[in-house]
Amino acid sequence: MNEEACELCGSPTNVKVRNFKVATPPCLCARCHAVAKRRFNKFRGRKRDRIVDIPTRQDWIDALADAWDETSGCFRCRISRVPLELTNHKSPFYATAEHVAPGKRSEGFWVVAALINDMKSDLDFDEFKKVLPLLAQIALNTDKKTERRQLEQVMRKLRHWRR
């Protein structure tokens, strides 16, 4: 059997993934196949009563392809750029699917570390970039009233906050 290159990481493989319901089954190595076959739960919240869009198989494979760092040979978090953990779901570095806009499939998905995903849950990326430095300044006691006011203003205008 001829070896082909994995479509995500480029390593040699001879496995054609046939159980994925996508137009053209990808050719993936064992490591990438294990991550690509991950299933997602659309039910969120403590009571599991909030439904969010989840990535299709192709959405997830596309996001993984974007997360692959060829130079270091690993998947990286789209936001923090830390190397991702692929097997230990309890790790803060575990690879997760993040909605670019919270709960909406229309703007796509990123692969991010679980910790970052939890931090960004109800923020879009622009809001996240505004909140994080202000929060850091306040937490490090380097803030003045200006930073607190700015943070309050950003928090009052969050587009996706729902509790």
PDB file of C-alpha atoms in Angstrom:
ATOM      1  CA  MET A   1       0.000   0.000   0.000  1.00  0.00           C
ATOM      2  CA  ASN A   2       1.355   3.424  -0.899  1.00  0.00           C
ATOM      3  CA  GLU A   3       1.909   5.844   1.930  1.00  0.00           C
ATOM      4  CA  GLU A   4       0.375   9.271   1.595  1.00  0.00           C
ATOM      5  CA  ALA A   5       0.946  12.366   3.690  1.00  0.00           C
ATOM      6  CA  CYS A   6      -1.508  13.200   6.465  1.00  0.00           C
ATOM      7  CA  GLU A   7      -3.648  16.119   5.304  1.00  0.00           C
ATOM      8  CA  LEU A   8      -3.245  17.888   8.655  1.00  0.00           C
ATOM      9  CA  CYS A   9       0.329  17.347   9.826  1.00  0.00           C
ATOM     10  CA  GLY A  10       2.049  15.947   6.735  1.00  0.00           C
ATOM     11  CA  SER A  11       3.409  12.801   8.393  1.00  0.00           C
ATOM     12  CA  PRO A  12       3.319   9.545   6.394  1.00  0.00           C
ATOM     13  CA  THR A  13       0.144   7.501   6.666  1.00  0.00           C
ATOM     14  CA  ASN A  14      -1.724   4.824   4.795  1.00  0.00           C
ATOM     15  CA  VAL A  15      -5.106   5.328   6.442  1.00  0.00           C
ATOM     16  CA  LYS A  16      -7.945   6.865   4.461  1.00  0.00           C
ATOM     17  CA  VAL A  17     -10.692   7.935   6.866  1.00  0.00           C
ATOM     18  CA  ARG A  18     -13.901   6.518   5.476  1.00  0.00           C
ATOM     19  CA  ASN A  19     -16.252   6.902   8.419  1.00  0.00           C
ATOM     20  CA  PHE A  20     -16.259  10.721   8.244  1.00  0.00           C
ATOM     21  CA  LYS A  21     -19.339  12.086   6.531  1.00  0.00           C
ATOM     22  CA  VAL A  22     -17.529  14.642   4.408  1.00  0.00           C
ATOM     23  CA  ALA A  23     -17.442  15.029   0.635  1.00  0.00           C
ATOM     24  CA  THR A  24     -13.851  13.832   0.299  1.00  0.00           C
ATOM     25  CA  PRO A  25     -12.626  11.621   3.154  1.00  0.00           C
ATOM     26  CA  PRO A  26      -9.331  12.996   4.444  1.00  0.00           C
ATOM     27  CA  CYS A  27      -6.139  10.992   4.659  1.00  0.00           C
ATOM     28  CA  LEU A  28      -5.015  11.299   8.295  1.00  0.00           C
ATOM     29  CA  CYS A  29      -2.326   9.780  10.491  1.00  0.00           C
ATOM     30  CA  ALA A  30      -3.409   8.015  13.706  1.00  0.00           C
ATOM     31  CA  ARG A  31      -2.719  11.086  15.897  1.00  0.00           C
ATOM     32  CA  CYS A  32      -4.668  13.503  13.692  1.00  0.00           C
ATOM     33  CA  HIS A  33      -7.474  10.986  13.171  1.00  0.00           C
ATOM     34  CA  ALA A  34      -7.919  10.662  16.947  1.00  0.00           C
ATOM     35  CA  VAL A  35      -8.356  14.439  17.249  1.00  0.00           C
ATOM     36  CA  ALA A  36     -10.403  14.880  14.062  1.00  0.00           C
ATOM     37  CA  LYS A  37     -12.961  12.232  15.061  1.00  0.00           C
ATOM     38  CA  ARG A  38     -13.824  14.078  18.278  1.00  0.00           C
ATOM     39  CA  ARG A  39     -17.542  14.637  18.790  1.00  0.00           C
ATOM     40  CA  PHE A  40     -19.016  17.776  20.304  1.00  0.00           C
ATOM     41  CA  ASN A  41     -21.997  18.272  22.589  1.00  0.00           C
ATOM     42  CA  LYS A  42     -24.375  21.066  21.629  1.00  0.00           C
ATOM     43  CA  PHE A  43     -25.938  21.274  25.103  1.00  0.00           C
ATOM     44  CA  ARG A  44     -24.376  23.875  27.416  1.00  0.00           C
ATOM     45  CA  GLY A  45     -25.001  25.350  30.836  1.00  0.00           C
ATOM     46  CA  ARG A  46     -25.260  23.776  34.264  1.00  0.00           C
ATOM     47  CA  LYS A  47     -28.630  22.254  33.391  1.00  0.00           C
ATOM     48  CA  ARG A  48     -27.551  21.397  29.840  1.00  0.00           C
ATOM     49  CA  ASP A  49     -30.534  23.384  28.585  1.00  0.00           C
ATOM     50  CA  ARG A  50     -28.757  25.912  26.361  1.00  0.00           C
ATOM     51  CA  ILE A  51     -28.145  24.733  22.786  1.00  0.00           C
ATOM     52  CA  VAL A  52     -25.233  26.093  20.751  1.00  0.00           C
ATOM     53  CA  ASP A  53     -24.033  25.389  17.236  1.00  0.00           C
ATOM     54  CA  ILE A  54     -21.230  22.847  17.038  1.00  0.00           C
ATOM     55  CA  PRO A  55     -18.648  22.381  14.297  1.00  0.00           C
ATOM     56  CA  THR A  56     -19.349  19.965  11.494  1.00  0.00           C
ATOM     57  CA  ARG A  57     -16.649  17.382  10.849  1.00  0.00           C
ATOM     58  CA  GLN A  58     -15.320  19.558   8.008  1.00  0.00           C
ATOM     59  CA  ASP A  59     -15.396  22.715  10.202  1.00  0.00           C
ATOM     60  CA  TRP A  60     -13.308  20.888  12.821  1.00  0.00           C
ATOM     61  CA  ILE A  61     -10.822  19.499  10.282  1.00  0.00           C
ATOM     62  CA  ASP A  62     -10.429  22.982   8.752  1.00  0.00           C
ATOM     63  CA  ALA A  63      -9.843  24.499  12.207  1.00  0.00           C
ATOM     64  CA  LEU A  64      -7.273  21.792  13.008  1.00  0.00           C
ATOM     65  CA  ALA A  65      -5.460  22.480   9.736  1.00  0.00           C
ATOM     66  CA  ASP A  66      -5.271  26.154  10.724  1.00  0.00           C
ATOM     67  CA  ALA A  67      -3.927  25.206  14.189  1.00  0.00           C
ATOM     68  CA  TRP A  68      -1.107  23.003  12.873  1.00  0.00           C
ATOM     69  CA  ASP A  69       2.365  24.528  13.377  1.00  0.00           C
ATOM     70  CA  GLU A  70       4.618  22.846  10.841  1.00  0.00           C
ATOM     71  CA  THR A  71       7.808  24.335  12.312  1.00  0.00           C
ATOM     72  CA  SER A  72       7.360  22.840  15.778  1.00  0.00           C
ATOM     73  CA  GLY A  73       5.302  19.816  14.720  1.00  0.00           C
ATOM     74  CA  CYS A  74       2.335  20.449  17.004  1.00  0.00           C
ATOM     75  CA  PHE A  75      -1.122  21.946  17.120  1.00  0.00           C
ATOM     76  CA  ARG A  76      -1.188  25.426  18.683  1.00  0.00           C
ATOM     77  CA  CYS A  77      -3.886  27.462  20.383  1.00  0.00           C
ATOM     78  CA  ARG A  78      -5.198  30.084  17.943  1.00  0.00           C
ATOM     79  CA  ILE A  79      -5.226  32.769  20.662  1.00  0.00           C
ATOM     80  CA  SER A  80      -2.324  32.028  23.047  1.00  0.00           C
ATOM     81  CA  ARG A  81      -0.114  30.041  20.598  1.00  0.00           C
ATOM     82  CA  VAL A  82       0.725  27.465  23.342  1.00  0.00           C
ATOM     83  CA  PRO A  83       1.200  23.847  22.190  1.00  0.00           C
ATOM     84  CA  LEU A  84      -2.018  21.887  22.650  1.00  0.00           C
ATOM     85  CA  GLU A  85      -2.619  18.647  24.535  1.00  0.00           C
ATOM     86  CA  LEU A  86      -4.528  16.160  22.384  1.00  0.00           C
ATOM     87  CA  THR A  87      -5.415  13.325  24.756  1.00  0.00           C
ATOM     88  CA  ASN A  88      -5.786  14.541  28.367  1.00  0.00           C
ATOM     89  CA  HIS A  89      -9.150  16.329  28.511  1.00  0.00           C
ATOM     90  CA  LYS A  90      -8.396  17.517  32.064  1.00  0.00           C
ATOM     91  CA  SER A  91      -5.395  19.558  30.910  1.00  0.00           C
ATOM     92  CA  PRO A  92      -5.765  23.354  30.601  1.00  0.00           C
ATOM     93  CA  PHE A  93      -3.940  22.919  27.266  1.00  0.00           C
ATOM     94  CA  TYR A  94      -6.480  20.413  25.862  1.00  0.00           C
ATOM     95  CA  ALA A  95      -7.519  21.258  22.282  1.00  0.00           C
ATOM     96  CA  THR A  96     -11.113  22.516  22.116  1.00  0.00           C
ATOM     97  CA  ALA A  97     -13.370  24.075  19.478  1.00  0.00           C
ATOM     98  CA  GLU A  98     -14.003  27.762  20.104  1.00  0.00           C
ATOM     99  CA  HIS A  99     -16.749  29.738  18.366  1.00  0.00           C
ATOM    100  CA  VAL A 100     -15.231  32.893  16.879  1.00  0.00           C
ATOM    101  CA  ALA A 101     -18.502  34.588  17.914  1.00  0.00           C
ATOM    102  CA  PRO A 102     -19.988  32.880  21.010  1.00  0.00           C
ATOM    103  CA  GLY A 103     -22.487  30.168  20.158  1.00  0.00           C
ATOM    104  CA  LYS A 104     -22.625  31.017  16.454  1.00  0.00           C
ATOM    105  CA  ARG A 105     -21.391  28.695  13.743  1.00  0.00           C
ATOM    106  CA  SER A 106     -21.639  31.376  11.050  1.00  0.00           C
ATOM    107  CA  GLU A 107     -18.324  33.044  11.936  1.00  0.00           C
ATOM    108  CA  GLY A 108     -16.416  29.780  12.183  1.00  0.00           C
ATOM    109  CA  PHE A 109     -14.328  27.962  14.764  1.00  0.00           C
ATOM    110  CA  TRP A 110     -10.811  28.089  16.147  1.00  0.00           C
ATOM    111  CA  VAL A 111      -8.840  25.433  17.994  1.00  0.00           C
ATOM    112  CA  VAL A 112      -7.932  26.825  21.412  1.00  0.00           C
ATOM    113  CA  ALA A 113      -6.671  25.576  24.782  1.00  0.00           C
ATOM    114  CA  ALA A 114      -9.482  24.603  27.184  1.00  0.00           C
ATOM    115  CA  LEU A 115      -8.475  27.295  29.672  1.00  0.00           C
ATOM    116  CA  ILE A 116      -8.610  30.013  27.003  1.00  0.00           C
ATOM    117  CA  ASN A 117     -11.962  28.684  25.751  1.00  0.00           C
ATOM    118  CA  ASP A 118     -13.428  28.900  29.252  1.00  0.00           C
ATOM    119  CA  MET A 119     -12.094  32.435  29.690  1.00  0.00           C
ATOM    120  CA  LYS A 120     -13.524  33.574  26.346  1.00  0.00           C
ATOM    121  CA  SER A 121     -16.871  31.765  26.577  1.00  0.00           C
ATOM    122  CA  ASP A 122     -19.165  34.786  26.355  1.00  0.00           C
ATOM    123  CA  LEU A 123     -16.865  37.225  24.570  1.00  0.00           C
ATOM    124  CA  ASP A 124     -16.109  37.647  20.909  1.00  0.00           C
ATOM    125  CA  PHE A 125     -12.426  38.073  20.083  1.00  0.00           C
ATOM    126  CA  ASP A 126     -12.521  41.893  19.960  1.00  0.00           C
ATOM    127  CA  GLU A 127     -14.198  42.031  23.391  1.00  0.00           C
ATOM    128  CA  PHE A 128     -11.688  39.508  24.737  1.00  0.00           C
ATOM    129  CA  LYS A 129      -8.770  41.687  23.532  1.00  0.00           C
ATOM    130  CA  LYS A 130     -10.296  44.744  25.246  1.00  0.00           C
ATOM    131  CA  VAL A 131     -11.147  43.061  28.554  1.00  0.00           C
ATOM    132  CA  LEU A 132      -7.949  41.081  29.124  1.00  0.00           C
ATOM    133  CA  PRO A 133      -5.377  43.913  29.442  1.00  0.00           C
ATOM    134  CA  LEU A 134      -7.733  46.023  31.560  1.00  0.00           C
ATOM    135  CA  LEU A 135      -8.381  43.105  33.880  1.00  0.00           C
ATOM    136  CA  ALA A 136      -4.632  42.386  34.134  1.00  0.00           C
ATOM    137  CA  GLN A 137      -3.883  45.996  35.089  1.00  0.00           C
ATOM    138  CA  ILE A 138      -6.582  45.928  37.754  1.00  0.00           C
ATOM    139  CA  ALA A 139      -5.444  42.537  39.125  1.00  0.00           C
ATOM    140  CA  LEU A 140      -1.826  43.729  39.337  1.00  0.00           C
ATOM    141  CA  ASN A 141      -2.921  46.827  41.261  1.00  0.00           C
ATOM    142  CA  THR A 142      -1.431  49.081  38.597  1.00  0.00           C
ATOM    143  CA  ASP A 143      -4.825  50.456  37.686  1.00  0.00           C
ATOM    144  CA  LYS A 144      -6.254  53.828  38.195  1.00  0.00           C
ATOM    145  CA  LYS A 145      -9.950  54.632  38.154  1.00  0.00           C
ATOM    146  CA  THR A 146      -9.636  55.055  34.394  1.00  0.00           C
ATOM    147  CA  GLU A 147      -8.971  51.330  33.798  1.00  0.00           C
ATOM    148  CA  ARG A 148     -11.869  50.311  36.030  1.00  0.00           C
ATOM    149  CA  ARG A 149     -14.208  52.675  34.203  1.00  0.00           C
ATOM    150  CA  GLN A 150     -12.997  51.411  30.822  1.00  0.00           C
ATOM    151  CA  LEU A 151     -13.543  47.808  31.918  1.00  0.00           C
ATOM    152  CA  GLU A 152     -17.035  48.630  33.167  1.00  0.00           C
ATOM    153  CA  GLN A 153     -17.869  50.296  29.845  1.00  0.00           C
ATOM    154  CA  VAL A 154     -16.652  47.297  27.844  1.00  0.00           C
ATOM    155  CA  MET A 155     -18.517  44.888  30.141  1.00  0.00           C
ATOM    156  CA  ARG A 156     -21.776  46.840  29.787  1.00  0.00           C
ATOM    157  CA  LYS A 157     -21.575  46.548  25.994  1.00  0.00           C
ATOM    158  CA  LEU A 158     -20.843  42.807  25.704  1.00  0.00           C
ATOM    159  CA  ARG A 159     -22.815  41.546  22.717  1.00  0.00           C
ATOM    160  CA  HIS A 160     -23.003  37.863  23.614  1.00  0.00           C
ATOM    161  CA  TRP A 161     -23.359  37.880  27.419  1.00  0.00           C
ATOM    162  CA  ARG A 162     -26.366  35.826  28.477  1.00  0.00           C
ATOM    163  CA  ARG A 163     -27.071  34.673  32.009  1.00  0.00           C
TER     164      ARG A 163
END
